[in-house]
Amino acid sequence: MLFRSASSDADAEDAADAGDAGGAEEATTEDTEAADETATDVPEGIDGTVPTSTAGVVKADCDDPHVGEVYAQQDLDNQVLFPGARMSQFTAAVCTGESFEDYIGYPFDLSIFDVITYAPSKESWAAGDRTVTCVVTDPSAGYIPGTLEGAGY
């Protein structure tokens, strides 16, 4: 799944309402502009920032510009109690290891890409949420024009 940040409060509300059904408004450019477009030319509707919570995530098609790609999700179902400060250790183990290398084709510690993680909060943990979501981003670009899968660097 690819995502882009919602460019307005209305887009964020649409994303929250859309859930897994998508509903993202497509960022469009003219065909002639697309040929000249670079990663630093951010299309309308993309603010180039990764949302700090899943409430700001809008699903996007692989062909649409986006700011991050979900490449792994894993449940921490072997944990009974909320991990607290150890949550960052769990998310790092899930997101920067084998799953990253399988998706990108290159080890995380040598890659130019960053990883953003979404982990359960204490409140969502109490409600049964155990899912860690891993998102790869390109810090050198305002957006990603295609997929990073298999990028190899």
Coordinates of C-alpha atoms in Angstrom, one line a residue:
M1 CA 0.0 0.0 0.0
L2 CA 1.2 3.5 -0.8
F3 CA 0.1 6.6 0.9
R4 CA 0.4 10.3 0.7
S5 CA -0.3 12.9 3.4
A6 CA -3.6 14.6 3.4
S7 CA -3.1 18.1 2.1
S8 CA -6.0 19.6 4.1
D9 CA -8.3 18.8 7.0
A10 CA -11.0 17.8 4.6
D11 CA -8.6 15.3 3.0
A12 CA -7.7 13.9 6.4
E13 CA -11.4 13.5 7.2
D14 CA -12.0 11.8 3.9
A15 CA -9.1 9.4 4.6
A16 CA -10.4 8.5 8.0
D17 CA -13.9 7.9 6.5
A18 CA -12.5 5.9 3.6
G19 CA -10.6 3.4 5.8
D20 CA -9.2 0.6 3.7
A21 CA -11.5 1.4 0.8
G22 CA -9.2 4.1 -0.4
G23 CA -10.9 7.3 -1.5
A24 CA -7.7 9.3 -2.1
E25 CA -8.1 12.2 -4.5
E26 CA -5.6 11.7 -7.3
A27 CA -2.8 14.3 -7.7
T28 CA -2.8 15.0 -11.4
T29 CA -0.5 16.8 -13.8
E30 CA -0.6 17.3 -17.6
D31 CA 1.2 14.7 -19.6
T32 CA 3.7 17.3 -20.9
E33 CA 4.5 18.3 -17.3
A34 CA 4.9 14.7 -16.2
A35 CA 7.9 14.2 -18.5
D36 CA 9.7 17.2 -16.9
E37 CA 8.7 16.4 -13.4
T38 CA 11.4 15.6 -10.9
A39 CA 11.2 14.4 -7.3
T40 CA 11.6 18.0 -6.1
D41 CA 8.7 19.2 -8.1
V42 CA 5.9 18.4 -5.7
P43 CA 2.5 18.0 -7.4
E44 CA -0.5 19.8 -6.1
G45 CA -2.2 18.0 -3.2
I46 CA 1.1 16.6 -1.8
D47 CA 2.7 18.5 1.0
G48 CA 5.8 16.3 1.2
T49 CA 5.5 15.4 4.8
V50 CA 4.8 12.0 6.3
P51 CA 1.8 12.0 8.7
T52 CA 2.6 11.5 12.4
S53 CA -0.4 9.3 12.8
T54 CA -2.5 7.1 10.6
A55 CA -5.3 9.7 10.7
G56 CA -3.3 11.7 8.2
V57 CA -2.8 8.8 5.8
V58 CA -4.5 8.7 2.4
K59 CA -4.2 5.6 0.2
A60 CA -2.7 6.3 -3.2
D61 CA -2.2 4.3 -6.4
C62 CA 1.3 3.1 -7.2
D63 CA 1.3 5.4 -10.2
D64 CA 0.4 8.5 -8.2
P65 CA 3.0 10.6 -6.3
H66 CA 3.2 9.7 -2.6
V67 CA 5.4 10.3 0.4
G68 CA 5.7 6.8 1.8
E69 CA 5.0 3.1 1.1
V70 CA 3.8 0.6 3.6
Y71 CA 6.0 -2.4 3.2
A72 CA 5.4 -4.5 6.3
Q73 CA 2.8 -5.0 9.0
Q74 CA 3.3 -7.3 12.0
D75 CA 1.3 -8.1 15.0
L76 CA 3.1 -8.1 18.4
D77 CA 0.8 -10.9 19.5
N78 CA 3.5 -12.5 21.8
Q79 CA 3.2 -9.4 24.1
V80 CA 0.6 -9.4 26.9
L81 CA 1.5 -6.2 28.5
F82 CA 2.0 -2.8 26.7
P83 CA 5.8 -2.6 26.0
G84 CA 6.0 1.0 26.9
A85 CA 9.5 2.4 26.3
R86 CA 10.6 -0.9 24.7
M87 CA 8.1 -0.3 21.8
S88 CA 10.8 1.4 19.8
Q89 CA 13.0 -1.7 20.1
F90 CA 10.1 -3.9 18.8
T91 CA 9.3 -1.5 15.9
A92 CA 13.0 -1.3 14.9
A93 CA 13.3 -5.1 14.9
V94 CA 10.2 -5.4 12.7
C95 CA 10.9 -2.5 10.4
T96 CA 14.6 -2.3 9.8
G97 CA 15.5 -5.9 9.5
E98 CA 14.6 -8.6 7.0
S99 CA 11.3 -7.0 5.9
F100 CA 13.1 -3.9 4.8
E101 CA 15.8 -5.8 2.9
D102 CA 13.2 -8.0 1.3
Y103 CA 11.2 -5.0 0.1
I104 CA 14.0 -2.7 -1.0
G105 CA 16.6 -5.3 -1.9
Y106 CA 19.3 -3.6 0.3
P107 CA 20.1 -3.6 4.0
F108 CA 18.5 -0.7 6.0
D109 CA 21.8 0.4 7.6
L110 CA 23.3 1.0 4.1
S111 CA 20.2 2.4 2.4
I112 CA 19.5 6.0 1.6
F113 CA 15.8 5.5 2.7
D114 CA 14.2 6.3 6.0
V115 CA 11.6 4.2 7.9
I116 CA 8.6 5.6 9.7
T117 CA 6.8 3.3 12.1
Y118 CA 3.2 3.4 13.4
A119 CA 2.9 1.4 16.6
P120 CA 0.0 0.9 19.0
S121 CA -0.4 3.6 21.7
K122 CA -1.1 2.6 25.3
E123 CA -4.8 3.3 24.6
S124 CA -5.1 1.4 21.4
W125 CA -3.1 -1.5 23.0
A126 CA -5.8 -1.7 25.7
A127 CA -8.4 -2.0 22.9
G128 CA -6.5 -4.9 21.3
D129 CA -4.3 -3.2 18.7
R130 CA -1.0 -5.1 18.3
T131 CA 0.0 -4.0 14.8
V132 CA 3.2 -2.3 13.9
T133 CA 3.2 -0.7 10.4
C134 CA 6.4 0.0 8.6
V135 CA 6.6 2.8 6.0
V136 CA 9.6 3.5 3.8
T137 CA 10.2 7.1 2.7
D138 CA 12.8 8.9 0.6
P139 CA 14.2 11.8 2.7
S140 CA 15.9 13.4 -0.3
A141 CA 12.6 13.8 -2.3
G142 CA 9.5 15.8 -1.6
Y143 CA 7.5 12.8 -2.8
I144 CA 8.0 9.4 -4.5
P145 CA 6.9 9.3 -8.1
G146 CA 6.7 5.4 -8.3
T147 CA 7.4 2.5 -6.1
L148 CA 10.5 1.9 -4.0
E149 CA 10.0 -1.8 -4.1
G150 CA 13.2 -3.5 -5.3
A151 CA 15.1 -0.1 -5.5
G152 CA 18.3 -1.8 -4.4
Y153 CA 19.9 1.1 -2.6

